[in-house]
PDB file of C-alpha atoms in Angstrom:
ATOM      1  CA  MET U   1      78.621 115.372 132.566  1.00  0.00           C
ATOM      2  CA  THR U   2      77.547 114.803 128.937  1.00  0.00           C
ATOM      3  CA  GLU U   3      79.888 117.636 127.737  1.00  0.00           C
ATOM      4  CA  LYS U   4      82.524 116.418 129.555  1.00  0.00           C
ATOM      5  CA  TYR U   5      82.468 113.061 127.576  1.00  0.00           C
ATOM      6  CA  ASN U   6      81.779 114.718 124.166  1.00  0.00           C
ATOM      7  CA  LEU U   7      84.035 112.548 121.768  1.00  0.00           C
ATOM      8  CA  TYR U   8      83.740 114.818 118.843  1.00  0.00           C
ATOM      9  CA  PRO U   9      86.541 117.348 119.996  1.00  0.00           C
ATOM     10  CA  LEU U  10      88.640 114.264 120.479  1.00  0.00           C
ATOM     11  CA  HIS U  11      87.896 113.001 117.089  1.00  0.00           C
ATOM     12  CA  ILE U  12      89.007 116.214 115.592  1.00  0.00           C
ATOM     13  CA  PHE U  13      92.253 116.145 117.762  1.00  0.00           C
ATOM     14  CA  GLN U  14      93.021 112.788 115.979  1.00  0.00           C
ATOM     15  CA  LEU U  15      92.400 114.058 112.677  1.00  0.00           C
ATOM     16  CA  VAL U  16      94.785 117.041 113.365  1.00  0.00           C
ATOM     17  CA  ALA U  17      97.313 114.629 114.831  1.00  0.00           C
ATOM     18  CA  ARG U  18      96.835 112.293 111.534  1.00  0.00           C
ATOM     19  CA  HIS U  19      97.319 115.242 109.212  1.00  0.00           C
ATOM     20  CA  SER U  20      99.809 117.152 111.069  1.00  0.00           C
ATOM     21  CA  SER U  21      97.483 120.091 109.987  1.00  0.00           C
ATOM     22  CA  VAL U  22      94.319 122.027 110.944  1.00  0.00           C
ATOM     23  CA  THR U  23      93.570 122.633 107.551  1.00  0.00           C
ATOM     24  CA  GLY U  24      93.728 118.853 106.733  1.00  0.00           C
ATOM     25  CA  ALA U  25      91.288 118.045 109.650  1.00  0.00           C
ATOM     26  CA  ALA U  26      88.935 120.799 108.517  1.00  0.00           C
ATOM     27  CA  GLN U  27      88.786 119.645 105.025  1.00  0.00           C
ATOM     28  CA  GLU U  28      88.102 116.007 105.906  1.00  0.00           C
ATOM     29  CA  LEU U  29      85.305 117.155 108.218  1.00  0.00           C
ATOM     30  CA  CYS U  30      84.007 119.779 105.832  1.00  0.00           C
ATOM     31  CA  ILE U  31      84.048 122.395 108.639  1.00  0.00           C
ATOM     32  CA  SER U  32      85.990 125.691 109.069  1.00  0.00           C
ATOM     33  CA  GLN U  33      89.647 125.999 110.294  1.00  0.00           C
ATOM     34  CA  PRO U  34      88.385 128.224 113.126  1.00  0.00           C
ATOM     35  CA  ALA U  35      86.049 125.634 114.228  1.00  0.00           C
ATOM     36  CA  VAL U  36      88.711 122.895 114.453  1.00  0.00           C
ATOM     37  CA  SER U  37      91.089 125.473 116.263  1.00  0.00           C
ATOM     38  CA  SER U  38      88.076 126.290 118.713  1.00  0.00           C
ATOM     39  CA  HIS U  39      87.674 122.450 119.685  1.00  0.00           C
ATOM     40  CA  LEU U  40      91.581 122.125 120.093  1.00  0.00           C
ATOM     41  CA  LYS U  41      91.661 125.087 122.466  1.00  0.00           C
ATOM     42  CA  ALA U  42      88.744 123.483 124.378  1.00  0.00           C
ATOM     43  CA  LEU U  43      90.639 120.255 124.937  1.00  0.00           C
ATOM     44  CA  GLU U  44      93.844 122.127 125.874  1.00  0.00           C
ATOM     45  CA  ALA U  45      92.033 124.069 128.424  1.00  0.00           C
ATOM     46  CA  ARG U  46      90.343 120.963 129.768  1.00  0.00           C
ATOM     47  CA  TYR U  47      93.651 119.206 130.197  1.00  0.00           C
ATOM     48  CA  LYS U  48      95.766 122.497 131.104  1.00  0.00           C
ATOM     49  CA  GLU U  49      98.501 121.548 128.619  1.00  0.00           C
ATOM     50  CA  ALA U  50      99.474 122.293 125.047  1.00  0.00           C
ATOM     51  CA  LEU U  51      98.596 119.389 122.877  1.00  0.00           C
ATOM     52  CA  PHE U  52     100.365 120.595 119.667  1.00  0.00           C
ATOM     53  CA  GLU U  53     103.341 122.489 118.740  1.00  0.00           C
ATOM     54  CA  ARG U  54     103.240 124.542 115.532  1.00  0.00           C
ATOM     55  CA  THR U  55     106.579 123.744 113.395  1.00  0.00           C
ATOM     56  CA  PRO U  56     107.681 124.121 109.854  1.00  0.00           C
ATOM     57  CA  ARG U  57     106.731 120.402 109.267  1.00  0.00           C
ATOM     58  CA  GLY U  58     103.281 121.070 110.785  1.00  0.00           C
ATOM     59  CA  MET U  59     101.254 120.442 113.888  1.00  0.00           C
ATOM     60  CA  LEU U  60     103.328 118.037 115.984  1.00  0.00           C
ATOM     61  CA  LEU U  61     102.113 116.387 119.165  1.00  0.00           C
ATOM     62  CA  THR U  62     103.571 117.458 122.553  1.00  0.00           C
ATOM     63  CA  PRO U  63     104.439 114.880 125.110  1.00  0.00           C
ATOM     64  CA  ALA U  64     101.056 115.536 126.694  1.00  0.00           C
ATOM     65  CA  GLY U  65      99.428 115.432 123.256  1.00  0.00           C
ATOM     66  CA  ALA U  66     101.020 111.982 122.599  1.00  0.00           C
ATOM     67  CA  ALA U  67      99.759 110.778 125.853  1.00  0.00           C
ATOM     68  CA  VAL U  68      96.148 112.013 124.768  1.00  0.00           C
ATOM     69  CA  ALA U  69      96.566 110.449 121.255  1.00  0.00           C
ATOM     70  CA  GLU U  70      97.378 107.097 122.854  1.00  0.00           C
ATOM     71  CA  HIS U  71      94.187 107.102 125.075  1.00  0.00           C
ATOM     72  CA  ALA U  72      92.048 108.523 122.472  1.00  0.00           C
ATOM     73  CA  SER U  73      93.048 105.504 119.935  1.00  0.00           C
ATOM     74  CA  ARG U  74      92.117 103.157 122.626  1.00  0.00           C
ATOM     75  CA  ILE U  75      88.991 104.720 123.443  1.00  0.00           C
ATOM     76  CA  PHE U  76      87.916 104.703 119.833  1.00  0.00           C
ATOM     77  CA  ALA U  77      88.959 101.110 119.484  1.00  0.00           C
ATOM     78  CA  LEU U  78      86.859 100.106 122.333  1.00  0.00           C
ATOM     79  CA  LEU U  79      83.616 101.908 120.970  1.00  0.00           C
ATOM     80  CA  GLU U  80      84.293 100.077 117.469  1.00  0.00           C
ATOM     81  CA  GLU U  81      84.458  96.756 119.254  1.00  0.00           C
ATOM     82  CA  MET U  82      81.208  97.330 121.258  1.00  0.00           C
ATOM     83  CA  GLU U  83      79.172  95.932 118.628  1.00  0.00           C
ATOM     84  CA  ALA U  84      81.176  92.766 118.488  1.00  0.00           C
ATOM     85  CA  VAL U  85      80.785  92.327 122.335  1.00  0.00           C
ATOM     86  CA  VAL U  86      77.049  92.659 122.046  1.00  0.00           C
ATOM     87  CA  ASN U  87      77.007  90.197 118.976  1.00  0.00           C
ATOM     88  CA  ALA U  88      79.122  87.787 121.060  1.00  0.00           C
ATOM     89  CA  THR U  89      76.483  87.700 123.747  1.00  0.00           C
ATOM     90  CA  ARG U  90      74.104  86.248 121.216  1.00  0.00           C
ATOM     91  CA  GLY U  91      76.702  83.782 119.787  1.00  0.00           C
ATOM     92  CA  GLU U  92      77.123  85.725 116.393  1.00  0.00           C
ATOM     93  CA  VAL U  93      80.464  86.473 114.754  1.00  0.00           C
ATOM     94  CA  LYS U  94      79.653  89.632 112.569  1.00  0.00           C
ATOM     95  CA  GLY U  95      80.798  93.242 112.082  1.00  0.00           C
ATOM     96  CA  ILE U  96      83.876  94.947 110.644  1.00  0.00           C
ATOM     97  CA  VAL U  97      87.557  93.873 111.268  1.00  0.00           C
ATOM     98  CA  THR U  98      90.382  96.037 110.244  1.00  0.00           C
ATOM     99  CA  MET U  99      93.721  94.030 109.645  1.00  0.00           C
ATOM    100  CA  ALA U 100      97.118  95.403 108.156  1.00  0.00           C
ATOM    101  CA  ALA U 101      99.809  93.557 106.238  1.00  0.00           C
ATOM    102  CA  SER U 102     103.159  94.548 104.970  1.00  0.00           C
ATOM    103  CA  SER U 103     103.531  94.662 100.890  1.00  0.00           C
ATOM    104  CA  THR U 104     104.467  91.075 100.253  1.00  0.00           C
ATOM    105  CA  PRO U 105     101.921  89.168 102.258  1.00  0.00           C
ATOM    106  CA  GLY U 106      99.437  92.074 101.534  1.00  0.00           C
ATOM    107  CA  ALA U 107      99.580  91.271  97.960  1.00  0.00           C
ATOM    108  CA  TYR U 108     100.188  87.378  97.684  1.00  0.00           C
ATOM    109  CA  LEU U 109      99.340  85.784 100.962  1.00  0.00           C
ATOM    110  CA  VAL U 110      96.484  87.589 102.776  1.00  0.00           C
ATOM    111  CA  PRO U 111      94.161  88.036 100.047  1.00  0.00           C
ATOM    112  CA  ARG U 112      93.864  84.259  99.596  1.00  0.00           C
ATOM    113  CA  LEU U 113      93.619  83.654 103.389  1.00  0.00           C
ATOM    114  CA  LEU U 114      90.819  86.210 103.717  1.00  0.00           C
ATOM    115  CA  ARG U 115      88.978  84.461 100.910  1.00  0.00           C
ATOM    116  CA  ARG U 116      88.837  81.447 102.992  1.00  0.00           C
ATOM    117  CA  PHE U 117      87.928  83.473 106.148  1.00  0.00           C
ATOM    118  CA  GLN U 118      84.881  85.254 104.290  1.00  0.00           C
ATOM    119  CA  ASP U 119      83.661  81.880 103.098  1.00  0.00           C
ATOM    120  CA  ARG U 120      83.562  80.641 106.776  1.00  0.00           C
ATOM    121  CA  TYR U 121      82.170  83.852 108.298  1.00  0.00           C
ATOM    122  CA  PRO U 122      80.183  85.673 105.509  1.00  0.00           C
ATOM    123  CA  ASP U 123      78.828  88.190 108.152  1.00  0.00           C
ATOM    124  CA  VAL U 124      82.320  89.535 108.908  1.00  0.00           C
ATOM    125  CA  GLN U 125      83.685  92.317 106.607  1.00  0.00           C
ATOM    126  CA  ALA U 126      87.549  92.129 106.778  1.00  0.00           C
ATOM    127  CA  THR U 127      89.367  95.489 105.716  1.00  0.00           C
ATOM    128  CA  LEU U 128      92.986  95.131 104.743  1.00  0.00           C
ATOM    129  CA  LEU U 129      95.516  98.033 105.213  1.00  0.00           C
ATOM    130  CA  VAL U 130      98.820  97.366 103.121  1.00  0.00           C
ATOM    131  CA  GLY U 131     101.988  99.202 103.950  1.00  0.00           C
ATOM    132  CA  ASP U 132     105.486  98.376 104.604  1.00  0.00           C
ATOM    133  CA  SER U 133     106.401  96.402 107.929  1.00  0.00           C
ATOM    134  CA  ARG U 134     107.069  99.740 109.896  1.00  0.00           C
ATOM    135  CA  GLU U 135     103.670 101.063 108.974  1.00  0.00           C
ATOM    136  CA  VAL U 136     101.909  97.827 110.050  1.00  0.00           C
ATOM    137  CA  LEU U 137     103.394  97.881 113.430  1.00  0.00           C
ATOM    138  CA  SER U 138     102.538 101.723 113.812  1.00  0.00           C
ATOM    139  CA  TRP U 139      98.825 100.843 112.800  1.00  0.00           C
ATOM    140  CA  LEU U 140      98.858  98.175 115.318  1.00  0.00           C
ATOM    141  CA  ARG U 141     100.286 100.477 118.175  1.00  0.00           C
ATOM    142  CA  ASP U 142      97.797 103.263 117.277  1.00  0.00           C
ATOM    143  CA  TYR U 143      94.796 100.873 117.163  1.00  0.00           C
ATOM    144  CA  HIS U 144      94.096 101.389 113.479  1.00  0.00           C
ATOM    145  CA  ALA U 145      94.230  97.599 112.932  1.00  0.00           C
ATOM    146  CA  ALA U 146      93.425  94.780 115.277  1.00  0.00           C
ATOM    147  CA  LEU U 147      96.060  92.346 113.874  1.00  0.00           C
ATOM    148  CA  GLY U 148      98.566  92.276 111.160  1.00  0.00           C
ATOM    149  CA  VAL U 149     100.987  90.183 109.093  1.00  0.00           C
ATOM    150  CA  VAL U 150     104.784  91.232 108.549  1.00  0.00           C
ATOM    151  CA  GLY U 151     107.987  89.546 107.637  1.00  0.00           C
ATOM    152  CA  GLU U 152     111.216  89.396 109.763  1.00  0.00           C
ATOM    153  CA  THR U 153     111.590  92.679 111.296  1.00  0.00           C
ATOM    154  CA  ASP U 154     112.428  94.222 114.610  1.00  0.00           C
ATOM    155  CA  MET U 155     109.389  93.636 116.811  1.00  0.00           C
ATOM    156  CA  GLU U 156     108.347  96.011 119.384  1.00  0.00           C
ATOM    157  CA  ASP U 157     107.667  94.966 123.047  1.00  0.00           C
ATOM    158  CA  GLY U 158     104.024  94.247 123.928  1.00  0.00           C
ATOM    159  CA  LEU U 159     103.361  92.218 120.741  1.00  0.00           C
ATOM    160  CA  ILE U 160     102.121  88.579 120.311  1.00  0.00           C
ATOM    161  CA  ARG U 161     103.251  86.919 117.206  1.00  0.00           C
ATOM    162  CA  GLU U 162     102.829  83.645 115.534  1.00  0.00           C
ATOM    163  CA  GLU U 163     104.683  82.404 112.623  1.00  0.00           C
ATOM    164  CA  ILE U 164     102.040  81.431 109.713  1.00  0.00           C
ATOM    165  CA  ALA U 165     104.197  81.178 106.502  1.00  0.00           C
ATOM    166  CA  GLN U 166     107.605  81.278 104.838  1.00  0.00           C
ATOM    167  CA  ASP U 167     108.823  82.397 101.329  1.00  0.00           C
ATOM    168  CA  GLU U 168     112.257  82.703  99.777  1.00  0.00           C
ATOM    169  CA  LEU U 169     114.207  85.936  98.969  1.00  0.00           C
ATOM    170  CA  ARG U 170     116.381  85.207  95.938  1.00  0.00           C
ATOM    171  CA  LEU U 171     118.451  87.417  93.732  1.00  0.00           C
ATOM    172  CA  MET U 172     116.520  87.636  90.314  1.00  0.00           C
ATOM    173  CA  THR U 173     117.368  88.560  86.887  1.00  0.00           C
ATOM    174  CA  ALA U 174     115.851  88.788  83.542  1.00  0.00           C
ATOM    175  CA  ALA U 175     115.437  85.156  82.162  1.00  0.00           C
ATOM    176  CA  THR U 176     117.841  86.310  79.185  1.00  0.00           C
ATOM    177  CA  ASP U 177     120.687  87.427  81.616  1.00  0.00           C
ATOM    178  CA  ASP U 178     123.533  84.960  81.962  1.00  0.00           C
ATOM    179  CA  LEU U 179     124.048  85.780  85.440  1.00  0.00           C
ATOM    180  CA  CYS U 180     121.122  83.530  86.348  1.00  0.00           C
ATOM    181  CA  ARG U 181     122.964  80.543  84.850  1.00  0.00           C
ATOM    182  CA  ARG U 182     126.283  80.816  86.724  1.00  0.00           C
ATOM    183  CA  GLU U 183     126.691  78.173  89.435  1.00  0.00           C
ATOM    184  CA  GLU U 184     129.112  80.513  91.219  1.00  0.00           C
ATOM    185  CA  ILE U 185     128.808  84.362  91.140  1.00  0.00           C
ATOM    186  CA  LYS U 186     131.899  86.220  91.792  1.00  0.00           C
ATOM    187  CA  ALA U 187     132.217  90.090  92.409  1.00  0.00           C
ATOM    188  CA  GLU U 188     133.241  90.672  88.899  1.00  0.00           C
ATOM    189  CA  HIS U 189     129.911  89.455  87.621  1.00  0.00           C
ATOM    190  CA  LEU U 190     128.115  92.063  89.460  1.00  0.00           C
ATOM    191  CA  TYR U 191     130.328  95.112  88.312  1.00  0.00           C
ATOM    192  CA  GLY U 192     128.628  97.691  86.250  1.00  0.00           C
ATOM    193  CA  ARG U 193     125.058  96.467  87.396  1.00  0.00           C
ATOM    194  CA  THR U 194     122.187  98.177  89.008  1.00  0.00           C
ATOM    195  CA  LEU U 195     120.658  96.773  92.238  1.00  0.00           C
ATOM    196  CA  PHE U 196     116.927  97.698  92.872  1.00  0.00           C
ATOM    197  CA  LEU U 197     116.034  97.767  96.594  1.00  0.00           C
ATOM    198  CA  ARG U 198     112.729  98.432  98.200  1.00  0.00           C
ATOM    199  CA  GLU U 199     112.290 101.405 100.606  1.00  0.00           C
ATOM    200  CA  PRO U 200     113.453 101.550 104.256  1.00  0.00           C
ATOM    201  CA  GLY U 201     111.032 100.068 106.574  1.00  0.00           C
ATOM    202  CA  SER U 202     110.380  97.046 104.175  1.00  0.00           C
ATOM    203  CA  SER U 203     111.221  93.567 105.526  1.00  0.00           C
ATOM    204  CA  THR U 204     112.217  92.711 101.779  1.00  0.00           C
ATOM    205  CA  ARG U 205     114.728  95.655 101.871  1.00  0.00           C
ATOM    206  CA  ALA U 206     116.059  94.283 105.057  1.00  0.00           C
ATOM    207  CA  GLY U 207     116.330  90.699 104.125  1.00  0.00           C
ATOM    208  CA  ALA U 208     118.090  91.932 100.812  1.00  0.00           C
ATOM    209  CA  GLN U 209     120.571  93.906 102.617  1.00  0.00           C
ATOM    210  CA  THR U 210     121.297  91.094 104.901  1.00  0.00           C
ATOM    211  CA  LEU U 211     121.586  88.532 101.949  1.00  0.00           C
ATOM    212  CA  LEU U 212     123.946  90.982  99.965  1.00  0.00           C
ATOM    213  CA  TYR U 213     125.800  92.305 102.907  1.00  0.00           C
ATOM    214  CA  ASP U 214     129.132  91.473 101.554  1.00  0.00           C
ATOM    215  CA  TRP U 215     128.158  92.166  97.828  1.00  0.00           C
ATOM    216  CA  GLN U 216     126.444  95.528  97.926  1.00  0.00           C
ATOM    217  CA  LYS U 217     129.817  97.452  97.257  1.00  0.00           C
ATOM    218  CA  ASP U 218     130.373  95.391  94.162  1.00  0.00           C
ATOM    219  CA  PHE U 219     127.264  96.942  92.397  1.00  0.00           C
ATOM    220  CA  ALA U 220     127.621 100.046  90.089  1.00  0.00           C
ATOM    221  CA  ARG U 221     124.706 101.682  91.805  1.00  0.00           C
ATOM    222  CA  ILE U 222     121.889 100.875  94.212  1.00  0.00           C
ATOM    223  CA  VAL U 223     118.462 102.350  93.321  1.00  0.00           C
ATOM    224  CA  GLU U 224     115.394 102.625  95.728  1.00  0.00           C
ATOM    225  CA  GLN U 225     112.088 101.793  94.589  1.00  0.00           C
ATOM    226  CA  HIS U 226     108.739 101.742  96.376  1.00  0.00           C
ATOM    227  CA  SER U 227     106.849  99.279  94.266  1.00  0.00           C
ATOM    228  CA  ILE U 228     107.510  95.551  93.759  1.00  0.00           C
ATOM    229  CA  GLU U 229     105.847  95.830  90.357  1.00  0.00           C
ATOM    230  CA  ALA U 230     108.038  98.567  89.103  1.00  0.00           C
ATOM    231  CA  ILE U 231     110.968  96.447  90.341  1.00  0.00           C
ATOM    232  CA  LYS U 232     109.944  93.451  88.682  1.00  0.00           C
ATOM    233  CA  GLN U 233     109.354  95.254  85.258  1.00  0.00           C
ATOM    234  CA  GLN U 234     112.834  96.938  85.449  1.00  0.00           C
ATOM    235  CA  VAL U 235     114.442  93.587  85.970  1.00  0.00           C
ATOM    236  CA  ILE U 236     112.459  92.003  83.226  1.00  0.00           C
ATOM    237  CA  ALA U 237     113.569  94.909  80.968  1.00  0.00           C
ATOM    238  CA  GLY U 238     117.199  94.016  81.716  1.00  0.00           C
ATOM    239  CA  LEU U 239     117.927  97.285  83.628  1.00  0.00           C
ATOM    240  CA  GLY U 240     119.177  95.538  86.729  1.00  0.00           C
ATOM    241  CA  VAL U 241     118.872  92.934  89.402  1.00  0.00           C
ATOM    242  CA  ALA U 242     116.770  92.710  92.524  1.00  0.00           C
ATOM    243  CA  VAL U 243     116.235  90.416  95.687  1.00  0.00           C
ATOM    244  CA  LEU U 244     112.517  89.448  95.608  1.00  0.00           C
ATOM    245  CA  SER U 245     110.034  87.323  97.298  1.00  0.00           C
ATOM    246  CA  SER U 246     109.399  83.729  95.675  1.00  0.00           C
ATOM    247  CA  TRP U 247     105.603  84.573  95.781  1.00  0.00           C
ATOM    248  CA  ALA U 248     106.222  87.919  94.058  1.00  0.00           C
ATOM    249  CA  THR U 249     107.909  86.488  91.026  1.00  0.00           C
ATOM    250  CA  GLU U 250     105.949  83.178  90.686  1.00  0.00           C
ATOM    251  CA  LEU U 251     103.805  84.109  87.529  1.00  0.00           C
ATOM    252  CA  GLU U 252     106.825  85.874  86.039  1.00  0.00           C
ATOM    253  CA  GLU U 253     108.922  82.695  86.473  1.00  0.00           C
ATOM    254  CA  LYS U 254     106.295  80.626  84.862  1.00  0.00           C
ATOM    255  CA  ALA U 255     106.203  82.975  81.937  1.00  0.00           C
ATOM    256  CA  GLY U 256     109.782  82.750  81.289  1.00  0.00           C
ATOM    257  CA  LEU U 257     110.316  86.534  82.150  1.00  0.00           C
ATOM    258  CA  LEU U 258     112.355  86.306  85.419  1.00  0.00           C
ATOM    259  CA  CYS U 259     114.698  83.643  86.849  1.00  0.00           C
ATOM    260  CA  PRO U 260     116.401  83.311  89.963  1.00  0.00           C
ATOM    261  CA  VAL U 261     120.140  82.813  90.273  1.00  0.00           C
ATOM    262  CA  ARG U 262     121.443  79.186  90.573  1.00  0.00           C
ATOM    263  CA  ASP U 263     124.036  80.383  93.236  1.00  0.00           C
ATOM    264  CA  THR U 264     122.042  79.418  96.494  1.00  0.00           C
ATOM    265  CA  ARG U 265     124.213  81.730  98.469  1.00  0.00           C
ATOM    266  CA  PHE U 266     121.786  84.404  97.041  1.00  0.00           C
ATOM    267  CA  TRP U 267     118.933  82.577  98.296  1.00  0.00           C
ATOM    268  CA  GLN U 268     117.249  83.044 101.995  1.00  0.00           C
ATOM    269  CA  ARG U 269     114.250  81.692 103.637  1.00  0.00           C
ATOM    270  CA  ARG U 270     112.131  84.331 105.292  1.00  0.00           C
ATOM    271  CA  LYS U 271     109.349  83.920 108.040  1.00  0.00           C
ATOM    272  CA  PHE U 272     106.007  85.859 108.082  1.00  0.00           C
ATOM    273  CA  TYR U 273     104.285  86.537 111.356  1.00  0.00           C
ATOM    274  CA  LEU U 274     100.587  87.117 112.438  1.00  0.00           C
ATOM    275  CA  VAL U 275     101.070  89.890 115.101  1.00  0.00           C
ATOM    276  CA  ARG U 276      98.783  91.673 117.538  1.00  0.00           C
ATOM    277  CA  ARG U 277      98.912  93.878 120.702  1.00  0.00           C
ATOM    278  CA  ALA U 278      99.208  91.872 123.823  1.00  0.00           C
ATOM    279  CA  ASP U 279      97.157  94.381 125.745  1.00  0.00           C
ATOM    280  CA  ARG U 280      94.300  94.335 123.279  1.00  0.00           C
ATOM    281  CA  PRO U 281      92.004  91.263 123.497  1.00  0.00           C
ATOM    282  CA  LEU U 282      90.522  90.220 120.150  1.00  0.00           C
ATOM    283  CA  LEU U 283      86.712  89.919 120.080  1.00  0.00           C
ATOM    284  CA  GLY U 284      84.098  88.523 117.708  1.00  0.00           C
ATOM    285  CA  GLY U 285      85.238  88.880 114.133  1.00  0.00           C
ATOM    286  CA  ALA U 286      88.746  89.961 115.005  1.00  0.00           C
ATOM    287  CA  ALA U 287      89.261  86.894 117.230  1.00  0.00           C
ATOM    288  CA  ALA U 288      87.870  84.577 114.474  1.00  0.00           C
ATOM    289  CA  LEU U 289      90.170  86.133 111.824  1.00  0.00           C
ATOM    290  CA  TRP U 290      93.079  85.576 114.100  1.00  0.00           C
ATOM    291  CA  ASP U 291      92.278  81.833 114.654  1.00  0.00           C
ATOM    292  CA  CYS U 292      91.648  81.253 110.895  1.00  0.00           C
ATOM    293  CA  LEU U 293      94.874  82.875 109.933  1.00  0.00           C
ATOM    294  CA  ALA U 294      96.919  81.105 112.690  1.00  0.00           C
ATOM    295  CA  SER U 295      95.450  77.665 111.655  1.00  0.00           C
ATOM    296  CA  CYS U 296      96.260  78.140 107.641  1.00  0.00           C
ATOM    297  CA  PRO U 297      98.626  75.441 106.230  1.00  0.00           C
ATOM    298  CA  ARG U 298     102.166  76.360 106.755  1.00  0.00           C
ATOM    299  CA  THR U 299     104.454  76.806 103.656  1.00  0.00           C
ATOM    300  CA  SER U 300     108.156  76.827 103.078  1.00  0.00           C
ATOM    301  CA  GLY U 301     108.995  79.041 100.052  1.00  0.00           C
ATOM    302  CA  GLY U 302     107.257  78.560  96.639  1.00  0.00           C
ATOM    303  CA  SER U 303     103.501  79.500  96.509  1.00  0.00           C
ATOM    304  CA  PRO U 304     101.680  81.122  99.361  1.00  0.00           C
ATOM    305  CA  PRO U 305      98.909  78.699 100.945  1.00  0.00           C
TER     306      PRO U 305
END
């Protein structure tokens, strides 16, 4: 019976799935590749199904493997929450909470809110994962994070969301660029210019494409960048323009380096949401963190709360 519920092979299975590689899992665990393969074979023998398919892109989950991965994530999430459950019986809020945020709130909103949370609950250690909106939803789905903050993006079924803040997406130029001083921007004003866009999966990218839907064809070229900081520095240098969050450009605007265009057709409000799985009750520190973030002062553009 004890062997039947040995979780170590399941942990190895998760690492192989995460790395798409036996080698990657072996290196992380500091064990041999044959040892990893042996544990995988034992799991496949137990469930009488192949859990991985070897492909040129690495080890990919079969349908049976995906089902095992879903349940394994839930099992380990429950184990991690067990300490919070015990602490709650003593009326204590303590432990470790993992949350996720997309790039803009992860850099400019959530750190300030986490500071307030830590002041209120010093015995809770909050860990922040930052990625694009698509990654945040993936971390929630796979139980890697208990809650997350994302911008306006396609939400999956089975999620609870609550609006907590707003920023403004605006077309930004270098402060020395005459484009930012035009009351009305026309197509010819965009000819020959470079537009910097965030990567697919980013809510800033989605917002920019919506805002510039009728204008993208007028730019000489569109360049994809994964870094907000890289985009800002290239716009400051006069290499192009970009749609950026009002939170991300606050310091550069005050320093006279970046400027939003005056034409408000190139401005758009954006909402940010606190999200979690509907089927994952929040306990202890995670519940306290949700309540703290959900009760933060609302903002409408400008500086984050």
